[in-house]
PDB file of C-alpha atoms (C1' of nucleotides) in Angstrom:
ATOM      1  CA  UNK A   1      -8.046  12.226 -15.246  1.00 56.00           C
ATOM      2  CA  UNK A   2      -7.660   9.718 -12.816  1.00 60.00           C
ATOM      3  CA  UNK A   3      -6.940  10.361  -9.833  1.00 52.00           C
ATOM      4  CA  UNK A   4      -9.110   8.087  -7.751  1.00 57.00           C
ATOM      5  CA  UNK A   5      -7.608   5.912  -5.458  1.00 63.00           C
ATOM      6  CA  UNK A   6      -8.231   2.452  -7.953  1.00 70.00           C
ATOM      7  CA  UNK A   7      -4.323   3.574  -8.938  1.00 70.00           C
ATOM      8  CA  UNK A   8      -3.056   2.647  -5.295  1.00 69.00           C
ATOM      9  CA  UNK A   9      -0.776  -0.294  -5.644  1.00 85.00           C
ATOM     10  CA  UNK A  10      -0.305  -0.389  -8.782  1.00 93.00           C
ATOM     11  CA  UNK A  11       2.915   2.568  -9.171  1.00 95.00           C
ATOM     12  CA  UNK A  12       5.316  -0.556  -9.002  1.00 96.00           C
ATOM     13  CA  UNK A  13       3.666  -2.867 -11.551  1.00 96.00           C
ATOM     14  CA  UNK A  14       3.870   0.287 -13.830  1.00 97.00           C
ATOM     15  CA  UNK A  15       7.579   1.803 -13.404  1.00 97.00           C
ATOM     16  CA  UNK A  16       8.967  -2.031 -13.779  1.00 98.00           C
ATOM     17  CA  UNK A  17       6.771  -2.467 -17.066  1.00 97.00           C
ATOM     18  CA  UNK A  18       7.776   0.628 -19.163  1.00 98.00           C
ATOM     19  CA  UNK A  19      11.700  -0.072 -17.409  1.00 98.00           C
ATOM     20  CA  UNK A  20      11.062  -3.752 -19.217  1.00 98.00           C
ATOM     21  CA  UNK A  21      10.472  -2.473 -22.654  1.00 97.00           C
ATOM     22  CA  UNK A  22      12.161   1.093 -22.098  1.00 97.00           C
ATOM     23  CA  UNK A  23      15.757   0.032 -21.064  1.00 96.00           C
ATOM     24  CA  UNK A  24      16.114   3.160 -18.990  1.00 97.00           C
ATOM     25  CA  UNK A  25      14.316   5.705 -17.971  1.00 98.00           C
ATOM     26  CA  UNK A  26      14.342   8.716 -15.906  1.00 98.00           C
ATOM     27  CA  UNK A  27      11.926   9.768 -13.529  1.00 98.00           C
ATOM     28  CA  UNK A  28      10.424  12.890 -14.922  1.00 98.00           C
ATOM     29  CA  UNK A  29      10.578  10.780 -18.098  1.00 98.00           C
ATOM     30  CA  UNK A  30       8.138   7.880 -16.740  1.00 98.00           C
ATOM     31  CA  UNK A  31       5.557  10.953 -15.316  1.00 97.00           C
ATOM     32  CA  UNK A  32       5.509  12.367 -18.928  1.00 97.00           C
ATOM     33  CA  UNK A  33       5.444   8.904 -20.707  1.00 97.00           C
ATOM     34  CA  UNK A  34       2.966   7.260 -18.321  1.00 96.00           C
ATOM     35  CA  UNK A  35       0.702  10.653 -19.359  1.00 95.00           C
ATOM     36  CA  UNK A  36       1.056  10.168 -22.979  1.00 95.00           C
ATOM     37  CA  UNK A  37       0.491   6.578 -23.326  1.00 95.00           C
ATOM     38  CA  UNK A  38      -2.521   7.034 -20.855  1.00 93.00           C
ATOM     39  CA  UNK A  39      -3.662   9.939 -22.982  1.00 92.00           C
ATOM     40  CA  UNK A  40      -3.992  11.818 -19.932  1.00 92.00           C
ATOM     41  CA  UNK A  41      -5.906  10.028 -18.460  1.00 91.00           C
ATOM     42  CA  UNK A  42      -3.080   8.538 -15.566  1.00 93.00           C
ATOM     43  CA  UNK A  43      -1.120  11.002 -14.039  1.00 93.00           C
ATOM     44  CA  UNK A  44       1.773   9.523 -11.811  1.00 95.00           C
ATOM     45  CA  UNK A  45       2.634  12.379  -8.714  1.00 94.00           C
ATOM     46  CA  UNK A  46       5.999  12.998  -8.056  1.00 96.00           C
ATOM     47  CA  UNK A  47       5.330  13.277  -4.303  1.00 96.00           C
ATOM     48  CA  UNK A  48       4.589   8.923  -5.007  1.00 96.00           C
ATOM     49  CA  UNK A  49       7.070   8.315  -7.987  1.00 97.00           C
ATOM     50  CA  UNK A  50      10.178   9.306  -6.183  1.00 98.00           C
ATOM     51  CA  UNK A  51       9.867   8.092  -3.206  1.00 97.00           C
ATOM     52  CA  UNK A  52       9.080   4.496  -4.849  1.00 97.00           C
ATOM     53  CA  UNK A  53      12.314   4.471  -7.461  1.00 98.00           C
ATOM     54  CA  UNK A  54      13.908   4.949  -4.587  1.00 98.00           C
ATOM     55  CA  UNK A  55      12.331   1.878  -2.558  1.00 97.00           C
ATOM     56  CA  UNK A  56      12.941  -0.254  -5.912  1.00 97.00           C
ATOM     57  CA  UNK A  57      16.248   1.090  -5.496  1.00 98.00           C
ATOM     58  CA  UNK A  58      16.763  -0.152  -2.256  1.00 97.00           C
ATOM     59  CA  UNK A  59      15.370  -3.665  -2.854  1.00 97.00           C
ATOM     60  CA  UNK A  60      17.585  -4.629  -5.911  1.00 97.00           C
ATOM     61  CA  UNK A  61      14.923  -3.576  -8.382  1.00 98.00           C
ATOM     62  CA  UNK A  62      16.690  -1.450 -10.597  1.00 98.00           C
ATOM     63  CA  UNK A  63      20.240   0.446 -10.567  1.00 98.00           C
ATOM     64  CA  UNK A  64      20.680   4.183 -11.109  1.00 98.00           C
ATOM     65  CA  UNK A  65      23.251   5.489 -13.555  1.00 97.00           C
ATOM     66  CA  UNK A  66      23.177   9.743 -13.192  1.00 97.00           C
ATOM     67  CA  UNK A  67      23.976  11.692 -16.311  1.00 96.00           C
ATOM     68  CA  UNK A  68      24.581  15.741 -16.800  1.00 95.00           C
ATOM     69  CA  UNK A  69      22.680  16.638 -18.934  1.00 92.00           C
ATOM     70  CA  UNK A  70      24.551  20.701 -19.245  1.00 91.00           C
ATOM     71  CA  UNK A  71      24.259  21.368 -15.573  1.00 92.00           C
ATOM     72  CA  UNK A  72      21.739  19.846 -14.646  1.00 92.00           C
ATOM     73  CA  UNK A  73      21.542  15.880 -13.700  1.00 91.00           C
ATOM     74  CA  UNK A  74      19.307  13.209 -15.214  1.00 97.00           C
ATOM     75  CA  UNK A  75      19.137  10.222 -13.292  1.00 98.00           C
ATOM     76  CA  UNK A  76      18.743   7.080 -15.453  1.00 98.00           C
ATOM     77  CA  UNK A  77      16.864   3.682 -14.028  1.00 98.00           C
ATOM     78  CA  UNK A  78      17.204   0.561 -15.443  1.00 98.00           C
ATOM     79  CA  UNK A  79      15.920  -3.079 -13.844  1.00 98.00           C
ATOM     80  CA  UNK A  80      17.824  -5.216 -12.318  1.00 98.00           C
ATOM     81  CA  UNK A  81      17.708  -9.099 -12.737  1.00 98.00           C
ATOM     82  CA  UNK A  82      15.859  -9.302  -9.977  1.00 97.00           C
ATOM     83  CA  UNK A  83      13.855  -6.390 -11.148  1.00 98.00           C
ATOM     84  CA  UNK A  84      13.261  -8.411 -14.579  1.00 98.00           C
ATOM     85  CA  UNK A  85      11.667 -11.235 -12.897  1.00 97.00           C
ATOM     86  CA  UNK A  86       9.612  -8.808 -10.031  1.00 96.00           C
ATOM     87  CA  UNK A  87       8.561  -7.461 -13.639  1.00 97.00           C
ATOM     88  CA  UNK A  88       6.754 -10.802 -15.040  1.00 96.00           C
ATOM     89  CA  UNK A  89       5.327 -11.515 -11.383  1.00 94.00           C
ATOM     90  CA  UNK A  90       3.702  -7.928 -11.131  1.00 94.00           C
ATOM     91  CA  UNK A  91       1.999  -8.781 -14.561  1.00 95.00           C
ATOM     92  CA  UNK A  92       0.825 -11.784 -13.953  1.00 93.00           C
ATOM     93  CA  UNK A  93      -0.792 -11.065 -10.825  1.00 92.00           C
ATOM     94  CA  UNK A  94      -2.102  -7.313 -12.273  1.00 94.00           C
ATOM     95  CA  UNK A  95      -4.087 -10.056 -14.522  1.00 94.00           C
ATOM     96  CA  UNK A  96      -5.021 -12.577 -11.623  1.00 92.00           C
ATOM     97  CA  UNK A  97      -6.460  -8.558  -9.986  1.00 93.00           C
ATOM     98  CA  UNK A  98      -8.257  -8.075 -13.226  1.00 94.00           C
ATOM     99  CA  UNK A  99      -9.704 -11.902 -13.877  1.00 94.00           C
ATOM    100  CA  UNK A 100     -10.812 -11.469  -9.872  1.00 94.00           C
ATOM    101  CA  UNK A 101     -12.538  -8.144  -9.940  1.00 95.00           C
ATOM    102  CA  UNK A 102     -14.147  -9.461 -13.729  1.00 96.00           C
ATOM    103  CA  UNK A 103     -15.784 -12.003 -11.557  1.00 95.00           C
ATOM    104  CA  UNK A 104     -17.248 -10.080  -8.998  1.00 95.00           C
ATOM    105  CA  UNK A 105     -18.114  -6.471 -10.923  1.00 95.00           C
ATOM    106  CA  UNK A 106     -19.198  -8.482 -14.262  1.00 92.00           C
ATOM    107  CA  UNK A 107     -23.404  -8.500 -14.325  1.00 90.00           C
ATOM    108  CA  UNK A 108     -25.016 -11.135 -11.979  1.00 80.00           C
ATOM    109  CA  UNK A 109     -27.404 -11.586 -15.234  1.00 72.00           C
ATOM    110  CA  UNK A 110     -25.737 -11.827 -18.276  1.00 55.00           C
ATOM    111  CA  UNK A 111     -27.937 -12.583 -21.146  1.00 61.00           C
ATOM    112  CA  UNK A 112     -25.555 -11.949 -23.836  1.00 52.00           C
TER     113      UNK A 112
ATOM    114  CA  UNK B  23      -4.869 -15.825  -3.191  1.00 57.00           C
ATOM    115  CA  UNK B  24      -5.029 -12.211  -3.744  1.00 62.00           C
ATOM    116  CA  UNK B  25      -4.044 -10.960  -0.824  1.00 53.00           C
ATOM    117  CA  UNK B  26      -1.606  -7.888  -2.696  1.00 61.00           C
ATOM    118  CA  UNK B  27      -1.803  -3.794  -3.125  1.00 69.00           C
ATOM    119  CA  UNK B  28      -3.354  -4.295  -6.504  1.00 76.00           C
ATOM    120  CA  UNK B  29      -7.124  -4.663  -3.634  1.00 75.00           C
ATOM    121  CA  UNK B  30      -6.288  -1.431  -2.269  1.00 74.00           C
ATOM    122  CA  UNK B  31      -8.799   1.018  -3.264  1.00 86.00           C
ATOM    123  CA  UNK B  32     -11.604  -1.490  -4.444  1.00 93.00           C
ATOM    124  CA  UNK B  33     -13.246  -2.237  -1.346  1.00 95.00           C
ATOM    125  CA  UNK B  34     -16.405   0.056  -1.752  1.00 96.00           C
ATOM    126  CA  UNK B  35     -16.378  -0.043  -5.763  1.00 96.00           C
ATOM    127  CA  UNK B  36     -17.308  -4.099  -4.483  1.00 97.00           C
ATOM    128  CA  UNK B  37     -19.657  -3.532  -1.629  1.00 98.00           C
ATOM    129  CA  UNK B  38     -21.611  -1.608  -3.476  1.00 98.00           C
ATOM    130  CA  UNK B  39     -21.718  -3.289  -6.751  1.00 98.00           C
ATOM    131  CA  UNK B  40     -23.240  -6.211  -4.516  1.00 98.00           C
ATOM    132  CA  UNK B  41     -25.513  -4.250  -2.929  1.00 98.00           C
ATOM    133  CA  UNK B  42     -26.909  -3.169  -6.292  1.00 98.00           C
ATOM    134  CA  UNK B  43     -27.175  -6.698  -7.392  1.00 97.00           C
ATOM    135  CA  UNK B  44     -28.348  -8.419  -3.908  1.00 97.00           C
ATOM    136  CA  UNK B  45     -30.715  -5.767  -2.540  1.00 96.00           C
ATOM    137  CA  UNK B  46     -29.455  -6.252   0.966  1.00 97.00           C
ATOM    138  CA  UNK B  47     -26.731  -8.149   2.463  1.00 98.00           C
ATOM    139  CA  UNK B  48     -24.524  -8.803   5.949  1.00 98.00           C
ATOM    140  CA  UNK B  49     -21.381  -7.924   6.486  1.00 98.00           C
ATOM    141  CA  UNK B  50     -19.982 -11.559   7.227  1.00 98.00           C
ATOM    142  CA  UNK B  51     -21.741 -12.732   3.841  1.00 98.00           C
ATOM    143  CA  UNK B  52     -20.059 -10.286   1.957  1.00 98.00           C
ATOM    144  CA  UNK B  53     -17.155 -11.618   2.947  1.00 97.00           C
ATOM    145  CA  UNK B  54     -18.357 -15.438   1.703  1.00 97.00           C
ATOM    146  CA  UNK B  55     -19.891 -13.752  -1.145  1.00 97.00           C
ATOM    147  CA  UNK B  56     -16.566 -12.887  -2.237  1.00 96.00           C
ATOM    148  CA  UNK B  57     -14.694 -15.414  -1.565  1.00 95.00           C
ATOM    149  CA  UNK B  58     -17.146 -17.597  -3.095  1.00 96.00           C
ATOM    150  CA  UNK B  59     -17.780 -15.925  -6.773  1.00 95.00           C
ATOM    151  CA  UNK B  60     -13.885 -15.188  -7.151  1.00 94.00           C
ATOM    152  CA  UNK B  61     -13.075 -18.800  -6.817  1.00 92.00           C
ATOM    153  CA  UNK B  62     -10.977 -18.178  -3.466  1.00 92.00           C
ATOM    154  CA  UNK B  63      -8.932 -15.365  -4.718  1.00 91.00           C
ATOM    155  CA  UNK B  64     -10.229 -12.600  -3.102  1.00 93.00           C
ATOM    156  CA  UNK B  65     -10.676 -12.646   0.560  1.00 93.00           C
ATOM    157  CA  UNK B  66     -11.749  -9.211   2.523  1.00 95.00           C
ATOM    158  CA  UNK B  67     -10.580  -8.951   5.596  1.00 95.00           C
ATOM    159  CA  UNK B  68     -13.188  -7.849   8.408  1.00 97.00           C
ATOM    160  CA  UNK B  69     -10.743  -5.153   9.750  1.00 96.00           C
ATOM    161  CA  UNK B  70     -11.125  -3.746   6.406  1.00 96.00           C
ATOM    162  CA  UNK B  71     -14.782  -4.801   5.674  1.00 97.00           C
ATOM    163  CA  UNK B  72     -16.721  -3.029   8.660  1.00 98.00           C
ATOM    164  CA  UNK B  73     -14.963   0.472   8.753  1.00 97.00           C
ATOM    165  CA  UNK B  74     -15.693   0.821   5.212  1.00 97.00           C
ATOM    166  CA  UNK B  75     -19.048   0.034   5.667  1.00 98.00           C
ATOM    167  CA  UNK B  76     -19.491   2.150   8.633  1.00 98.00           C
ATOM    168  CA  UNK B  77     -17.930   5.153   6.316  1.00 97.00           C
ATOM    169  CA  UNK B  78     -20.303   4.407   3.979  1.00 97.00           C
ATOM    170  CA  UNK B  79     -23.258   4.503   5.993  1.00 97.00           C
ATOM    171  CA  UNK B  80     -21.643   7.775   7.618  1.00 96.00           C
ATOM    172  CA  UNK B  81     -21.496   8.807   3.862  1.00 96.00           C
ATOM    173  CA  UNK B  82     -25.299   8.052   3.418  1.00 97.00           C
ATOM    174  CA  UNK B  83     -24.683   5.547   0.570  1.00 97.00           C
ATOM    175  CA  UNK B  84     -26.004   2.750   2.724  1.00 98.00           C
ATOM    176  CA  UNK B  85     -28.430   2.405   5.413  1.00 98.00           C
ATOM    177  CA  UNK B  86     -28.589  -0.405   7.926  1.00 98.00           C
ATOM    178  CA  UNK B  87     -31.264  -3.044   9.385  1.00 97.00           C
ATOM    179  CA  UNK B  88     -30.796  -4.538  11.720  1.00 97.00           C
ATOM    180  CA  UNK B  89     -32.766  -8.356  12.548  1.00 96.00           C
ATOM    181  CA  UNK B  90     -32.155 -10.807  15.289  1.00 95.00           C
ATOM    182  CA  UNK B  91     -31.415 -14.332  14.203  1.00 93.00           C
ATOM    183  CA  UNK B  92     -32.219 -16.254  16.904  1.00 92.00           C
ATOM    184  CA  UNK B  93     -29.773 -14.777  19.551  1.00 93.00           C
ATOM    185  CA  UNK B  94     -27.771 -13.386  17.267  1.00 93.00           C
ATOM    186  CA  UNK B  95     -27.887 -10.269  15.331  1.00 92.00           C
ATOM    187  CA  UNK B  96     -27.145  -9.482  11.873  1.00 97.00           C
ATOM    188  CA  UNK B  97     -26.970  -6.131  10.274  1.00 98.00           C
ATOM    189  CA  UNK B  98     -27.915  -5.796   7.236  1.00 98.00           C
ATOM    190  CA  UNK B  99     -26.703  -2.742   4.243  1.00 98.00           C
ATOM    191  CA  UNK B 100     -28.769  -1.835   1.309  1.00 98.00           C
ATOM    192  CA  UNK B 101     -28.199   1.190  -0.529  1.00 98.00           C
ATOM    193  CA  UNK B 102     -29.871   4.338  -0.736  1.00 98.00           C
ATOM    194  CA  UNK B 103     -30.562   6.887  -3.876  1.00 98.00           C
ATOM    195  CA  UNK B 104     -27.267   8.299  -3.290  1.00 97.00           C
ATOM    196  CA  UNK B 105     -25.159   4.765  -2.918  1.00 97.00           C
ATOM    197  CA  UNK B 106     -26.758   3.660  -6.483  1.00 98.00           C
ATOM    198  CA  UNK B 107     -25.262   6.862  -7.460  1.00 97.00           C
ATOM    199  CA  UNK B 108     -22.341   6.180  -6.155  1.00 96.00           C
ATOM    200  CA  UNK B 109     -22.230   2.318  -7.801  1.00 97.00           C
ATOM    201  CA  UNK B 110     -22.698   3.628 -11.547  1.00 96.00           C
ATOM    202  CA  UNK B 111     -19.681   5.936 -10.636  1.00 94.00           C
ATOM    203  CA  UNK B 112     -17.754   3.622  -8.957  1.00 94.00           C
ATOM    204  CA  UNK B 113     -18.302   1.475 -11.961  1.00 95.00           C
ATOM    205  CA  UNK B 114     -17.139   3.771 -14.741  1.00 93.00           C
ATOM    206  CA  UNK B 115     -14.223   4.874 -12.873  1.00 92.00           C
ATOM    207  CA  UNK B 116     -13.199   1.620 -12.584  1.00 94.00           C
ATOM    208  CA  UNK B 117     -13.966   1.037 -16.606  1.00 94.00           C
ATOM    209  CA  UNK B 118     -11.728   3.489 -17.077  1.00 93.00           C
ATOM    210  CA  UNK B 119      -8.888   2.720 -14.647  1.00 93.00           C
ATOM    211  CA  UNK B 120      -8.871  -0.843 -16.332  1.00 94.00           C
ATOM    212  CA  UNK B 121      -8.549   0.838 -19.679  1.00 94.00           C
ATOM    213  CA  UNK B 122      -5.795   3.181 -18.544  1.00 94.00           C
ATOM    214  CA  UNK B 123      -3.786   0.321 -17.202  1.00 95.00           C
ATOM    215  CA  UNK B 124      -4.099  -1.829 -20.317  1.00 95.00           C
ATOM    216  CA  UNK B 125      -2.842   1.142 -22.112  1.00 95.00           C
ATOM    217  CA  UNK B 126       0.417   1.370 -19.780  1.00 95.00           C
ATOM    218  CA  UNK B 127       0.903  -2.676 -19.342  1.00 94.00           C
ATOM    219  CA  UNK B 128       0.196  -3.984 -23.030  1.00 92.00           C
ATOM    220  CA  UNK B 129       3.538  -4.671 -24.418  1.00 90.00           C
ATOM    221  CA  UNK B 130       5.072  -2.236 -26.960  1.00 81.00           C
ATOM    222  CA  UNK B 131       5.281  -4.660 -29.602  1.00 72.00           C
ATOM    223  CA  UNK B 132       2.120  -5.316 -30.638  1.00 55.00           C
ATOM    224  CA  UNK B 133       2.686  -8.117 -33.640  1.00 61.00           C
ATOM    225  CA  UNK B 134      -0.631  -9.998 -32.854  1.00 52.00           C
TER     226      UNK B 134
ATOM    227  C1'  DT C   8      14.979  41.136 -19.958  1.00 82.76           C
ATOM    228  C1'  DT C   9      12.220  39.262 -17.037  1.00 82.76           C
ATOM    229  C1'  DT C  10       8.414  36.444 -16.414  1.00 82.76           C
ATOM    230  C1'  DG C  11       6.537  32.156 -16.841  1.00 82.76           C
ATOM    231  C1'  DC C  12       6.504  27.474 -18.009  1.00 82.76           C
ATOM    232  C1'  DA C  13       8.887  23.161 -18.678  1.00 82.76           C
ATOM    233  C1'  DT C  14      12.433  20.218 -17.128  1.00 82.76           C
ATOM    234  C1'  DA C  15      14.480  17.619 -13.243  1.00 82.76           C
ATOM    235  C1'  DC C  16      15.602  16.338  -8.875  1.00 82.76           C
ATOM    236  C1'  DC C  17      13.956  15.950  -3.979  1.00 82.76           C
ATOM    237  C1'  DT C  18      11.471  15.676   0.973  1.00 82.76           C
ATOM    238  C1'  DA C  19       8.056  15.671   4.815  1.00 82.76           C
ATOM    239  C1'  DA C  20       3.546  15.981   7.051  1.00 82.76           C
ATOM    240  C1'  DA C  21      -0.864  14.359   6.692  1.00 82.76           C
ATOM    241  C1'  DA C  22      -4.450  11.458   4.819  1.00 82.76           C
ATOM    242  C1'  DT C  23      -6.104   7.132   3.401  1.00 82.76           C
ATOM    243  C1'  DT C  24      -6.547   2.378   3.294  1.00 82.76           C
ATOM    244  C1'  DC C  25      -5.425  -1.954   4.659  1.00 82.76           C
ATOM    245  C1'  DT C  26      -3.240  -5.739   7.632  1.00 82.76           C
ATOM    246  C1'  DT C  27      -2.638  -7.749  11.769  1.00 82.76           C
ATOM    247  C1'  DA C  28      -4.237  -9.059  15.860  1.00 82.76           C
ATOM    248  C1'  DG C  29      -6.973  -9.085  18.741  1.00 82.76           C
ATOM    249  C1'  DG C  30     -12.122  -9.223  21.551  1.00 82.76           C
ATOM    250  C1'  DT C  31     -17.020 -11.042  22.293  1.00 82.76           C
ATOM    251  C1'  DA C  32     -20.626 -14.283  21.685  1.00 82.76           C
ATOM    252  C1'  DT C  33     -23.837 -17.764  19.543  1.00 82.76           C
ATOM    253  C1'  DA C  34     -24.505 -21.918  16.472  1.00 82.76           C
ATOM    254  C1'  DT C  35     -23.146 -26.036  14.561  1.00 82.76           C
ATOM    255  C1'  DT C  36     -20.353 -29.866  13.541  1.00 82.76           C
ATOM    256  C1'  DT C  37     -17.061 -33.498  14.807  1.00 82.76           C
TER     257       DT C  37
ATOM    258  C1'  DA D  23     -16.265 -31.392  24.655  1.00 82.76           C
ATOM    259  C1'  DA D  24     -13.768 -29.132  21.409  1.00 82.76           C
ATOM    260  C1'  DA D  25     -13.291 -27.166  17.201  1.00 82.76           C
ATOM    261  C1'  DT D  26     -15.065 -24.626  13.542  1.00 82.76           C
ATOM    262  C1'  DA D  27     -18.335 -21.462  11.552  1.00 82.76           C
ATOM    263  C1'  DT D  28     -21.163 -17.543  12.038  1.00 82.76           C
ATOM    264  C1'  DA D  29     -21.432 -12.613  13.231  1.00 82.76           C
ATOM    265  C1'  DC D  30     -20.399  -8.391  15.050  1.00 82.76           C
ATOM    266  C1'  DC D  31     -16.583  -5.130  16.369  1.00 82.76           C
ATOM    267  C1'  DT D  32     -12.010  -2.137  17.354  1.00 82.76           C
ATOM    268  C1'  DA D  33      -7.207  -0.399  17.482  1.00 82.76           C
ATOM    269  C1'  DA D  34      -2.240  -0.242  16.537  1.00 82.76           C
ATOM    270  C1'  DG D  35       0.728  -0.313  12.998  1.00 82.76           C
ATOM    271  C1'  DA D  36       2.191  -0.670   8.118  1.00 82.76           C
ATOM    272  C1'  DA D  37       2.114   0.826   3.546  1.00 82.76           C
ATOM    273  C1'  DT D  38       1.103   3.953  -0.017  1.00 82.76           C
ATOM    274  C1'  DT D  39      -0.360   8.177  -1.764  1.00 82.76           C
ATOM    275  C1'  DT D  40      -1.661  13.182  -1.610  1.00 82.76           C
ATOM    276  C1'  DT D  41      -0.538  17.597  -0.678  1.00 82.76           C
ATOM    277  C1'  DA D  42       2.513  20.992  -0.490  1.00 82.76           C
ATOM    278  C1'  DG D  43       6.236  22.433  -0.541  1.00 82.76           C
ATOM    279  C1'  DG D  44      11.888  23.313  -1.882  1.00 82.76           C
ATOM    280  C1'  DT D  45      15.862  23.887  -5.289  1.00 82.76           C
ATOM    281  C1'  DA D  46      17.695  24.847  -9.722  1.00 82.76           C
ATOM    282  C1'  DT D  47      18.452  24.946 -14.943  1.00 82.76           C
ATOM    283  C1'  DG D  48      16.652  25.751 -19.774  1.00 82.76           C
ATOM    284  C1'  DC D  49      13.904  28.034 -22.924  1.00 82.76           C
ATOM    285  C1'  DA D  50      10.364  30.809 -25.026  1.00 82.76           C
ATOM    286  C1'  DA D  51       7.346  34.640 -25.084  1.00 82.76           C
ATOM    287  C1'  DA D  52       6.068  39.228 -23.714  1.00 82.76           C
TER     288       DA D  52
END
DNA sequence: TTTGCATACCTAAAATTCTTAGGTATATTT
DNA sequence: AAATATACCTAAGAATTTTAGGTATGCAAA
């Protein structure tokens, strides 16, 4: 698992990506899916996730739609457009991160 | 420039991977070093620089020498049997955070 | 049937890490 | 002479996450 502290900073990039290609989601939804499609390997804390839907909330990210599901409530996310385009800038510059840190971590001498 | 979240948590995985690769090095040339191999995208900032490298000489990952330059003194970090420890994990970890993420962020419809 | 686990929401204190904004001083360039 | 670069440092505040809870329903196994 991991839980090291590489994950900081990137909860947003994450939630807005699987809202992209998800259409809505709920939160307990994105901890399980996040899990799967890691294989385990990611786990997203609740204590992190909440708090930050509701920031995103705040901002214009996404809008809420709540749903009972029997008694008990679901609370559905889904992006905004504002979200949509916060979406494609938090993916580009996860990939500016990762050409960046490629430069600095790859081997000084690379023979291959 | 990189100045987002996305840094936040890879400050020591790229102090020591230097270290590993330069022997020994100063704290403002880390900086340059940086700056310099990323192409201007990644700048540390010195209030972040030196109390991570003070932690990790608290840690006992690096030790310190320091050498007068004229009248000015420069301290300079290597790494001890522990901090190349520490690099290798540092490393993997981040191997595996990268693969993680491209597991959450590649898009869903994979026609390529 | 009741115990436990999964589902589903939430918050708050503390920890961690970084940014911002300084301070000090020498060396070099304009 | 003034500005910029080199070179060290700290401290307050911001931002994000961890830890550690709380509440309640649904379901399956003992």
């Amino acid at each position: 698992m991991l839980s090291n502290e590489l994950t900081k900073g990137t909860l947003q990039t994450i939630i807005l990506k699987l809202l992209a290609e998800e259409q809505k989601m709920y939160g307990y939804e994105i901890t399980q899916h996040v899990k799967s499609i890691s294989e385990g390997k990611m786990i997203l804390t609740e204590g992190a996730l909440y708090p930050t839907l509701h920031k995103l909330e705040k901002n214009g990210l996404v809008r809420t739609q709540q749903v009972m599901i029997g008694k008990r409530m679901r609370k559905y996310y889904s992006l905004t457009a504002k979200g949509k385009k916060a979406n494609v800038n938090k993916l580009a510059e996860f990939q500016e991160f990762i050409n960046a840190m490629h430069l600095i971590l790859k081997p000084k001498t690379t023979t291959s």
